[in-house]
Every structure is written in structure tokens, then in C-alpha cells.
Coordinates of C-alpha atoms in Angstrom, one line a residue:
Chain Y
M24 CA 1.5 -5.8 -39.5
T25 CA 2.0 -8.5 -36.8
V26 CA 2.5 -7.7 -33.2
H27 CA 4.3 -10.4 -31.2
I28 CA 2.9 -10.5 -27.7
P29 CA 5.2 -11.6 -24.8
S30 CA 3.9 -14.2 -22.4
A31 CA 3.4 -11.5 -19.7
L32 CA 0.7 -9.8 -21.8
R33 CA -1.1 -12.8 -23.1
S34 CA -3.7 -12.7 -20.4
Y35 CA -5.0 -9.7 -22.3
T36 CA -5.0 -11.3 -25.7
G37 CA -6.6 -14.6 -24.8
Q38 CA -3.2 -16.3 -24.9
K39 CA -2.6 -15.2 -28.5
S40 CA 1.1 -14.8 -29.1
E41 CA 0.6 -12.8 -32.4
V42 CA -2.0 -10.2 -33.3
E43 CA -2.6 -8.5 -36.6
V44 CA -3.1 -4.7 -36.4
E45 CA -3.1 -1.7 -38.7
G46 CA -1.6 1.7 -38.2
R47 CA 1.0 4.2 -39.5
T48 CA 2.9 4.5 -36.3
V49 CA 3.7 2.4 -33.1
A50 CA 1.2 4.7 -31.3
D51 CA -1.5 3.7 -33.8
A52 CA -0.7 0.0 -33.5
L53 CA -0.8 0.2 -29.7
S54 CA -4.1 2.1 -29.7
E55 CA -5.6 -0.5 -31.9
L56 CA -4.2 -3.2 -29.6
D57 CA -5.7 -1.5 -26.6
R58 CA -9.1 -1.1 -28.2
R59 CA -9.2 -4.8 -28.8
Y60 CA -7.5 -5.7 -25.5
P61 CA -8.4 -3.0 -23.0
G62 CA -5.7 -2.3 -20.4
L63 CA -2.8 -3.8 -22.3
R64 CA -1.3 -0.5 -23.5
F65 CA -1.0 1.0 -20.0
R66 CA 1.0 -1.9 -18.8
I67 CA 3.7 -1.1 -21.3
I68 CA 3.3 2.6 -22.0
T69 CA 3.3 5.3 -19.3
E70 CA 0.7 8.0 -18.9
Q71 CA 3.4 10.3 -20.4
D72 CA 3.3 8.2 -23.6
T73 CA 6.8 6.8 -23.0
I74 CA 7.8 3.2 -23.2
R75 CA 8.1 1.7 -19.7
A76 CA 11.6 1.2 -18.3
H77 CA 11.7 -2.5 -18.7
I78 CA 9.9 -2.8 -21.9
R79 CA 11.4 -2.7 -25.4
I80 CA 9.6 -2.4 -28.7
F81 CA 11.3 -3.6 -31.8
I82 CA 10.1 -3.0 -35.4
N83 CA 11.6 -6.0 -37.2
D84 CA 15.2 -5.9 -35.8
E85 CA 15.3 -2.2 -35.0
Q86 CA 14.4 -0.8 -31.6
A87 CA 11.7 1.9 -31.5
R88 CA 12.7 4.6 -29.1
D89 CA 9.3 6.2 -28.9
L90 CA 5.7 5.9 -30.2
S91 CA 6.2 8.0 -33.3
A92 CA 8.2 5.3 -35.1
T93 CA 6.6 4.7 -38.4
L94 CA 5.3 1.3 -39.6
R95 CA 4.9 -0.5 -42.9
P96 CA 2.2 -3.1 -43.5
D97 CA 4.5 -6.0 -43.5
D98 CA 6.4 -5.0 -40.3
Q99 CA 6.9 -7.4 -37.4
I100 CA 6.5 -5.6 -34.1
H101 CA 8.0 -7.3 -31.1
I102 CA 7.1 -6.2 -27.5
I103 CA 9.9 -7.5 -25.3
C104 CA 10.1 -7.7 -21.5
A105 CA 13.7 -6.6 -21.0
L106 CA 16.1 -8.9 -19.2
S107 CA 15.7 -7.7 -15.7
G108 CA 14.0 -8.5 -12.4
G109 CA 14.3 -11.3 -9.9
Chain O
M30 CA -10.4 21.7 13.8
P31 CA -12.4 21.3 17.0
R32 CA -14.4 18.1 17.3
S33 CA -16.0 16.5 20.2
T34 CA -14.6 13.2 21.2
T35 CA -16.8 10.3 20.0
M36 CA -16.3 6.9 21.4
I37 CA -17.5 4.4 18.8
A38 CA -18.6 1.1 20.2
S39 CA -18.4 -2.1 18.1
Q40 CA -19.1 -5.7 19.0
P41 CA -16.4 -8.3 18.7
A42 CA -16.6 -10.5 15.6
T43 CA -17.0 -14.2 16.2
G44 CA -16.8 -15.7 12.6
P45 CA -13.8 -17.0 10.7
V46 CA -10.9 -14.7 9.7
T47 CA -9.2 -14.7 6.3
L48 CA -5.8 -13.1 5.9
L49 CA -5.3 -11.3 2.6
I50 CA -1.6 -11.4 1.9
G51 CA 0.2 -9.3 -0.7
T52 CA 3.7 -10.5 -1.6
R53 CA 6.4 -9.7 -4.1
K54 CA 5.3 -12.6 -6.2
G55 CA 1.5 -12.7 -5.9
A56 CA -1.4 -12.7 -3.5
F57 CA -2.5 -15.4 -1.1
F58 CA -5.5 -16.1 1.1
L59 CA -4.9 -17.7 4.4
R60 CA -8.3 -18.9 5.7
G61 CA -8.8 -19.6 9.4
D62 CA -11.5 -21.5 11.1
R63 CA -13.9 -19.9 13.6
S64 CA -11.5 -20.6 16.5
R65 CA -8.5 -19.1 14.5
R66 CA -6.5 -22.3 15.4
T67 CA -6.2 -23.9 12.0
W68 CA -5.3 -22.1 8.8
K69 CA -5.4 -23.1 5.1
L70 CA -3.3 -21.4 2.5
S71 CA -4.8 -20.8 -1.0
P72 CA -2.9 -21.2 -4.2
P73 CA -1.4 -17.9 -5.4
H74 CA -3.5 -15.3 -7.1
F75 CA -1.6 -13.5 -9.9
L76 CA 1.5 -15.4 -9.4
G77 CA 4.5 -13.3 -10.3
Q78 CA 2.7 -9.9 -9.9
I79 CA 4.1 -7.6 -7.2
V80 CA 1.1 -7.1 -4.9
H81 CA 1.5 -4.1 -2.6
H82 CA -1.9 -4.2 -1.0
L83 CA -5.0 -6.4 -1.1
V84 CA -8.1 -5.0 0.8
L85 CA -11.6 -6.3 1.4
D86 CA -14.4 -3.7 1.3
P87 CA -15.8 -3.8 4.8
R88 CA -19.0 -2.1 3.5
D89 CA -20.1 -5.1 1.4
R90 CA -17.6 -7.7 2.6
R91 CA -17.6 -9.0 -1.0
T92 CA -15.5 -6.6 -3.1
M93 CA -11.7 -6.7 -3.0
L94 CA -9.2 -4.5 -4.6
M95 CA -5.6 -5.5 -5.3
A96 CA -2.7 -3.1 -6.1
A97 CA -0.4 -4.9 -8.5
R98 CA 2.3 -4.5 -11.0
T99 CA 5.1 -6.7 -12.3
G100 CA 8.8 -6.2 -12.7
H101 CA 8.2 -5.3 -16.4
L102 CA 4.6 -4.2 -16.6
G103 CA 3.1 -1.0 -15.3
P104 CA 0.8 -0.5 -12.3
T105 CA -2.8 -1.5 -12.1
V106 CA -5.6 -2.3 -9.8
F107 CA -7.5 -5.6 -10.0
R108 CA -11.0 -5.9 -8.7
S109 CA -13.1 -8.8 -7.5
I110 CA -16.7 -8.7 -6.5
D111 CA -16.9 -12.4 -5.5
L112 CA -14.4 -12.6 -2.7
G113 CA -11.5 -13.3 -5.0
K114 CA -12.9 -16.0 -7.1
T115 CA -12.7 -13.9 -10.3
W116 CA -10.9 -10.7 -11.0
K117 CA -11.2 -7.8 -13.5
E118 CA -8.7 -5.1 -14.1
A119 CA -9.6 -1.5 -13.5
Q120 CA -10.7 0.3 -16.7
T121 CA -8.7 3.4 -15.8
P122 CA -6.0 2.6 -13.2
P123 CA -4.4 5.4 -11.2
A124 CA -2.3 7.6 -13.5
F125 CA -1.0 11.1 -13.5
P126 CA -2.2 13.5 -16.2
K127 CA -0.3 13.8 -19.5
A128 CA 2.1 16.7 -19.2
P129 CA 2.0 19.5 -21.8
E130 CA 4.5 19.0 -24.7
G131 CA 8.1 19.7 -23.5
Q132 CA 7.4 19.2 -19.8
N133 CA 8.2 16.2 -17.7
G134 CA 5.1 14.6 -16.3
R135 CA 5.0 12.2 -13.5
V136 CA 4.5 8.4 -13.9
V137 CA 2.9 6.1 -11.4
D138 CA 5.4 3.4 -10.6
H139 CA 3.1 1.5 -8.4
V140 CA -0.1 1.7 -6.4
F141 CA 1.0 1.3 -2.8
W142 CA -2.0 1.8 -0.6
L143 CA -5.8 1.2 -0.8
T144 CA -8.4 2.6 1.6
P145 CA -12.1 2.0 1.3
G146 CA -14.2 5.2 1.6
H147 CA -16.7 6.2 4.3
A148 CA -19.6 3.9 5.1
S149 CA -22.0 6.6 3.6
E150 CA -20.1 6.5 0.2
P151 CA -20.3 2.8 -0.7
N152 CA -18.4 2.9 -4.0
T153 CA -15.7 5.3 -2.9
W154 CA -12.1 4.1 -2.6
Y155 CA -8.8 6.0 -2.2
A156 CA -5.4 5.0 -3.5
G157 CA -1.9 6.2 -2.7
T158 CA 0.9 5.8 -5.2
S159 CA 4.6 5.9 -5.6
P160 CA 5.7 8.6 -6.4
Q161 CA 3.2 10.3 -4.2
G162 CA -0.2 10.7 -5.7
L163 CA -3.6 10.7 -4.1
F164 CA -6.4 9.1 -6.2
R165 CA -10.1 8.4 -5.7
S166 CA -12.6 6.0 -7.3
D167 CA -16.3 6.6 -7.0
D168 CA -17.3 3.4 -8.8
G169 CA -15.8 0.7 -6.7
G170 CA -12.4 0.8 -8.2
V171 CA -13.3 0.5 -11.9
T172 CA -12.1 4.0 -12.8
W173 CA -9.6 6.3 -10.9
K174 CA -9.0 10.0 -10.9
L175 CA -6.6 12.3 -9.2
F176 CA -8.1 13.5 -6.0
S177 CA -7.5 17.0 -4.7
Y178 CA -5.2 19.7 -5.7
I179 CA -2.2 18.4 -3.8
N180 CA -1.0 16.3 -6.8
D181 CA -0.2 19.5 -8.7
D182 CA 0.2 22.0 -6.0
P183 CA 3.7 23.6 -6.1
Q184 CA 4.0 23.5 -2.3
Y185 CA 2.9 19.9 -2.0
R186 CA 5.2 18.9 -5.0
E187 CA 8.1 20.5 -3.1
W188 CA 7.2 18.6 0.0
M189 CA 7.0 15.4 -1.9
G190 CA 10.6 15.9 -3.0
T191 CA 12.3 13.8 -5.6
V192 CA 12.7 10.1 -5.9
Q193 CA 16.0 10.5 -4.1
D194 CA 14.1 11.9 -1.1
G195 CA 11.9 8.9 -0.7
T196 CA 12.3 5.4 0.4
P197 CA 14.6 3.0 -1.5
D198 CA 11.6 1.5 -3.2
G199 CA 10.3 5.0 -4.2
P200 CA 8.5 7.8 -2.3
K201 CA 5.0 6.8 -1.3
L202 CA 1.7 8.2 -0.3
H203 CA 0.0 6.0 2.3
S204 CA -2.1 5.8 5.4
I205 CA -5.1 7.4 3.8
L206 CA -7.6 7.7 6.7
V207 CA -11.3 8.5 6.7
D208 CA -12.9 9.7 9.9
P209 CA -15.8 7.3 10.5
R210 CA -17.9 10.3 11.7
D211 CA -17.4 12.5 8.7
P212 CA -16.5 11.5 5.1
A213 CA -15.0 14.9 4.5
H214 CA -12.5 14.5 7.3
L215 CA -9.4 12.9 5.8
Y216 CA -5.8 12.3 6.6
F217 CA -2.9 10.9 4.5
A218 CA 0.8 10.5 5.0
M219 CA 3.8 10.6 2.7
S220 CA 7.3 9.0 2.9
G221 CA 8.6 11.5 2.7
G222 CA 6.4 14.5 3.1
G223 CA 4.7 14.3 6.5
V224 CA 1.1 13.8 7.7
H225 CA -1.7 16.0 6.3
E226 CA -5.3 16.6 7.2
S227 CA -8.4 17.9 5.4
A228 CA -11.6 18.9 7.0
D229 CA -13.5 19.6 3.8
G230 CA -13.2 16.6 1.6
G231 CA -9.8 17.5 0.2
K232 CA -10.4 21.1 -0.8
K233 CA -7.8 22.2 1.6
W234 CA -5.0 20.2 3.3
S235 CA -2.7 21.2 6.2
P236 CA 0.4 19.4 7.5
I237 CA 0.4 18.2 11.1
L238 CA 4.1 18.1 12.1
Q239 CA 4.3 19.6 15.5
G240 CA 6.2 17.3 17.9
L241 CA 7.5 15.0 15.2
E242 CA 11.3 14.6 14.9
V243 CA 13.4 14.2 11.8
V244 CA 16.8 12.9 11.1
E245 CA 19.4 14.9 12.9
G246 CA 20.5 18.0 11.0
F247 CA 17.4 18.4 8.9
D248 CA 14.8 21.2 9.3
L249 CA 11.9 20.2 11.5
A250 CA 9.6 22.7 9.8
T251 CA 10.0 21.3 6.3
A252 CA 7.5 18.5 5.5
T253 CA 9.9 17.0 3.0
F254 CA 12.1 15.7 5.8
H255 CA 9.2 14.0 7.7
D256 CA 8.8 10.3 7.2
P257 CA 5.7 8.8 8.8
H258 CA 5.9 5.1 8.1
C259 CA 2.4 4.2 9.2
V260 CA -0.4 6.3 10.7
R261 CA -3.5 4.8 12.1
L262 CA -6.8 6.3 13.4
C263 CA -8.4 4.7 16.4
P264 CA -11.6 2.9 15.3
S265 CA -13.0 3.4 18.8
N266 CA -11.9 7.0 19.2
P267 CA -11.3 8.8 15.9
D268 CA -9.9 11.8 17.7
R269 CA -6.8 9.7 18.5
L270 CA -4.1 8.8 16.0
Y271 CA -1.0 6.7 16.5
Q272 CA 2.1 6.8 14.2
Q273 CA 5.2 4.7 13.7
N274 CA 7.6 7.2 12.2
H275 CA 11.1 6.9 10.8
C276 CA 12.0 8.8 14.0
G277 CA 9.9 7.2 16.7
I278 CA 6.4 6.2 17.8
Y279 CA 3.9 9.0 18.4
R280 CA 0.3 9.6 19.5
L281 CA -1.9 12.6 18.6
D282 CA -5.1 13.5 20.5
R283 CA -7.2 16.0 18.6
P284 CA -8.0 18.8 18.5
S285 CA -4.4 19.2 19.5
N286 CA -1.9 19.3 16.6
Q287 CA 1.0 18.2 18.9
W288 CA 2.3 14.7 18.4
V289 CA 3.7 13.1 21.6
R290 CA 6.7 10.8 21.2
I291 CA 5.4 7.8 23.2
G292 CA 8.2 5.7 21.8
N293 CA 10.5 7.4 24.4
N294 CA 8.9 5.0 26.9
M295 CA 10.2 2.0 25.0
P296 CA 13.2 0.2 26.4
K297 CA 16.3 2.1 25.3
R298 CA 18.0 -1.1 24.1
I299 CA 15.1 -1.8 21.7
G300 CA 14.4 1.8 20.6
D301 CA 11.2 2.9 18.8
I302 CA 12.1 2.4 15.1
G303 CA 9.9 0.3 12.9
F304 CA 7.3 0.3 10.1
P305 CA 3.9 -1.0 11.3
M306 CA 1.5 0.4 13.8
V307 CA -1.5 -1.7 14.9
L308 CA -4.5 -0.5 17.0
H309 CA -7.0 -2.2 19.1
P310 CA -10.5 -2.2 17.5
R311 CA -12.3 -1.2 20.7
D312 CA -9.7 0.2 23.1
P313 CA -8.1 3.4 22.1
D314 CA -5.4 3.0 24.8
T315 CA -4.1 -0.3 23.3
A316 CA -1.7 -0.5 20.4
W317 CA 1.1 -2.8 19.1
V318 CA 4.4 -2.1 17.3
F319 CA 7.1 -4.3 15.9
P320 CA 10.4 -2.6 16.7
M321 CA 13.4 -2.9 14.3
D322 CA 17.0 -2.0 14.6
G323 CA 17.5 1.7 13.7
S324 CA 21.1 2.0 14.7
G325 CA 24.2 2.4 12.6
V326 CA 23.3 1.8 9.0
W327 CA 19.6 1.1 10.0
P328 CA 19.4 -2.7 9.4
R329 CA 15.7 -2.6 10.3
V330 CA 15.6 -6.2 11.5
S331 CA 14.5 -7.4 14.9
P332 CA 17.0 -6.0 17.4
G333 CA 19.6 -8.6 18.2
G334 CA 17.9 -11.1 16.0
K335 CA 15.3 -11.6 18.7
P336 CA 11.8 -10.7 17.3
A337 CA 9.2 -9.2 19.7
V338 CA 6.0 -7.3 19.5
Y339 CA 5.6 -4.4 22.0
K340 CA 2.2 -3.6 23.4
T341 CA 0.9 -0.6 25.2
R342 CA -2.4 -0.7 27.2
N343 CA -2.2 2.9 28.4
A344 CA -1.7 4.9 25.2
G345 CA 2.0 4.6 25.2
Q346 CA 2.9 5.4 28.8
T347 CA 4.4 1.9 29.2
W348 CA 5.2 -1.0 26.8
A349 CA 5.3 -4.7 27.4
R350 CA 7.4 -7.1 25.4
L351 CA 5.5 -10.0 23.8
N352 CA 7.5 -12.7 22.2
K353 CA 6.2 -16.1 23.5
N354 CA 7.0 -18.8 20.9
F355 CA 8.9 -16.4 18.6
P356 CA 12.4 -17.7 17.8
A357 CA 14.7 -16.8 20.8
S358 CA 17.6 -15.9 18.6
Q359 CA 19.0 -15.6 15.1
A360 CA 15.7 -14.4 13.6
W361 CA 16.4 -11.3 11.6
W362 CA 12.8 -10.3 10.8
T363 CA 11.7 -7.3 8.9
V364 CA 7.9 -6.5 8.9
K365 CA 6.8 -3.9 6.4
R366 CA 4.3 -1.2 7.3
Q367 CA 1.2 -2.9 5.8
A368 CA 2.3 -6.4 7.0
M369 CA 1.0 -6.3 10.5
T370 CA -2.7 -6.1 11.4
A371 CA -5.4 -7.0 13.9
D372 CA -8.8 -8.7 13.6
V373 CA -11.8 -7.5 15.6
H374 CA -12.3 -10.6 17.7
E375 CA -12.1 -10.9 21.5
P376 CA -9.4 -11.4 22.4
V377 CA -8.0 -9.5 19.5
G378 CA -6.0 -11.6 16.9
L379 CA -2.7 -10.2 15.7
Y380 CA -1.0 -11.1 12.5
L381 CA 2.3 -10.2 11.0
G382 CA 4.1 -11.2 7.8
T383 CA 7.8 -11.1 7.4
T384 CA 9.9 -10.3 4.4
S385 CA 11.3 -13.9 4.7
G386 CA 7.8 -15.2 3.9
E387 CA 6.4 -16.3 7.3
V388 CA 3.0 -15.4 8.8
W389 CA 2.7 -15.4 12.6
A390 CA -0.5 -15.1 14.5
S391 CA -1.7 -14.6 18.0
R392 CA -5.2 -15.3 19.1
T393 CA -4.5 -13.6 22.4
G394 CA -3.6 -10.1 21.6
G395 CA 0.0 -10.9 21.3
D396 CA 0.5 -13.0 24.4
N397 CA 1.2 -16.2 22.5
W398 CA 2.3 -16.6 18.9
S399 CA 2.4 -19.4 16.3
C400 CA 3.7 -19.6 12.8
I401 CA 0.7 -20.2 10.5
A402 CA 2.4 -20.1 7.1
R403 CA 5.9 -20.2 5.9
H404 CA 7.9 -20.4 2.6
L405 CA 5.8 -17.5 1.1
P406 CA 7.5 -14.9 -1.1
E407 CA 8.5 -11.6 0.5
I408 CA 5.4 -10.3 2.3
Y409 CA 4.3 -6.7 1.6
S410 CA 0.9 -6.6 3.3
V411 CA -1.4 -8.6 5.6
E412 CA -5.0 -7.6 6.1
A413 CA -7.5 -9.4 8.3
A414 CA -10.9 -9.9 6.8
E415 CA -14.1 -11.2 8.4
I416 CA -15.2 -13.5 5.7

């Protein structure tokens, strides 16, 4: 599946906006992402394995509420920095 | 804990000073010349990141740590070993342990405070977080672990209170102090949660609350209600501490556990409310504060819109107003607890950063001031580095 990387995290991915990963769940995909780009996961997932307050993860057009959400090989995963801040 | 008073002599520095400035939108270096008359501002580092603290390691004068997060992304620590030319992120930033299934674990919102360890422990650093957590690194900031039992201790957790008990930006652990005579003799402070001391490297901690006041109506004996804003240990006499508290300015002379409210000697029309506390590097009787309005709804800006630093040269018995070249009116400055500092020159240089993005400096211990940078983002911290 493809993970779409927001601009705020592209310093980790060498400015790549899309990364191909494998995994059965969002947790798997993010572990794979963190293995390749160390530190990325903790910026979006807390130490309690919850999605950070101003981060949203969508699988295709459906929001994943937690890391146990399941994935299919052709899924598009979007990491979104929520509309907030100033 | 009885200790003999030790006066530690240090020679004034003579080289150039660089100010390390943490702001809500990134970090900046403000480089001074040897005379501290002209200053040059660097481009931003980590533009857009919220930088709560940026500190040079005085033991190697090369390593810097930066506490950062963004509005969206979680907290981390960046590390440079070449004076800020290049940065690497900590491999394991400060984080609380994962809670057992079904329990609510704590989440570090931001790293708030960084303190280099003792001179005899060259790779040791301490970090304080929001919500209150005490962390330590023994590899120069690459990996961080919880330090000491206080993070999980029921009594300490009760004293830490909830998010609602802390400051509007979240409750914080700060003012981590290391006795230069003894790496095992430590202090930290919590907003809220009081001031605490360990004589054995963090195996046991005890609050030091005697003499401190709390907001009217709350229990003096409960650490939760104590809000030390900034605690400093005299470099020249580690048996003396000063504190700018939510409720006044205090001094503590060890081995006594009794804080003395030296802010009562401030002019009544000014009061003794503020955030920063700055100490002279060689004279334990000299300190500076930046009073802010603590009346009514606590605006915490310069009283009357007339900013001034107050200086004591006799350990808080008397205070002198220092405001030469500050705006005479309509200047509603707020200076946060990490945003005022001193260098180690003679005369001592003082520096303060405002939330409105100005940096002011005095080469004369506060007698004269000049604005050395403006139009910066909201300033969170200013540290003077001899580089």
C-alpha cells in the first residue's frame, strides 16, 4: 500500500511524498515506516500508541481511529496534519 | 542535609557571546562581538517548530540540545555536535512508559527544560517535560529514559495534579539544578508541584516548601498548590537558591529549609510577581528579576506598561529599578521564565526576550539597555553561550 506523507514529515523521508510499505494493520505500516525513517512514528503516534491530537490517518477515504485498523495491499494511507494551529 | 558553604570562584569570560533563542516558530542564534556591542541574527533553525529550550553544553562548548515540537507533531529533542551547523534527532526522545492494557498512560506533550549534567558526568543531561516528567540521558541526548521513581510515585503523581492544575500551556517540570560540588545533589521544580531536593542521585526526593506562599485559600502544606516559576542555584555559592514563584520572590540558604520572601522588599506598586530569576555568576548577593502585573486577572505584563528590571545587590534586602533606554510607556512586555539570562563577563551582560519578539541586552549589569533584535516570533527562551 501507499502512505502519503504530509510536508511536515518529509524531512524524515528525504522529501518523498509517497512511500510504499507492507503490513496487515496501520500499526504494521507505521512500524515499517519508522524502521526506514527513524523517529517519524513518534511524531504522529504517542507512547501510549494513540494517534496524536492534531494528526489524522485515513485509509482511502475512511478515518482510522486507532492503530488496529486493517489494511489491504492496494490501500492508500493518508497521514493528515489536522487543520489547527497558528 | 548539612553541607559546608563553598564559595566557587570563576574568572569572567572575555570572548564573544552568542544568544541561543527558542521561539514559538523556531530557533535563532544572535551572535555578539567580543565587546557585546554589535549583534548578528542567524536565519531560523527549524522554522515552524516550537522550541521551548536551546542549551549549549558548557562541558564541551560544542554540543547543543534543542527541545522542539510542532503544532501537529509530537515532542522531540534535536542534537548538534558542531555548534548548530547540523542537527540530528534523538533516537529515543523523552516518553512515558506504555501503560498496561486498560489503563491510561501519560503522554509527553512537550519537552520544556534541558539541563546539562555535572562536570564529572560529561554525557549526562536532564530534561523536564509537560506534563511533569523527569528524564535523563547518559549519552549526550541521543537516548532518554525516565529518571527516578517520582514519575510513577503515587505521592508525586498526586502532587503533580492534573492538566487543570498546571499552567495554561500545561503543567511543567523545570528548574533542574545540579550542585556543582556533587552530581548526586539535585533539585527540580514543578508548576504546579513545588520544589524538590535529592541528596542521593534521585533515589529519594523531598519537597522544600517552608516559607513559600500559595494562592489565598489553598493549603500551604500541599505541594500541588505550590507554583515555583523559576528556581536558580548560585553558581558562586551552591548553598544559596533564589526563586521567582507565582506568589513572590524568595531566597533559600542551606542547610535551612526555610524560604524567605525577599520580594516583600520590592516596591508595593510593582509587586513581586514574574517568571524569570537571574543570578550573578560570581556574586551570590546579586540577582535580577523582571516583575509583571499580578493584580486582578493577572495580566502578567510590565506593570503600567513601563518595563523595568529590578536588581538586588544584597540578597534581596533592597531592590533597584533598572530601565534606562527601555520604553517609558505603553510597552506591555511579558518575559517567560527561560527568556532572561546573564553571561559571565565583567560587567555581567543581561539579556531578555519578550513574547512580542524583541531581545534586549545590557552590557552593564542592567544599568543601560538596548534592543538588539526585534520582529522575532514569540520568545520562549534565551541562553547566553560563550562561543
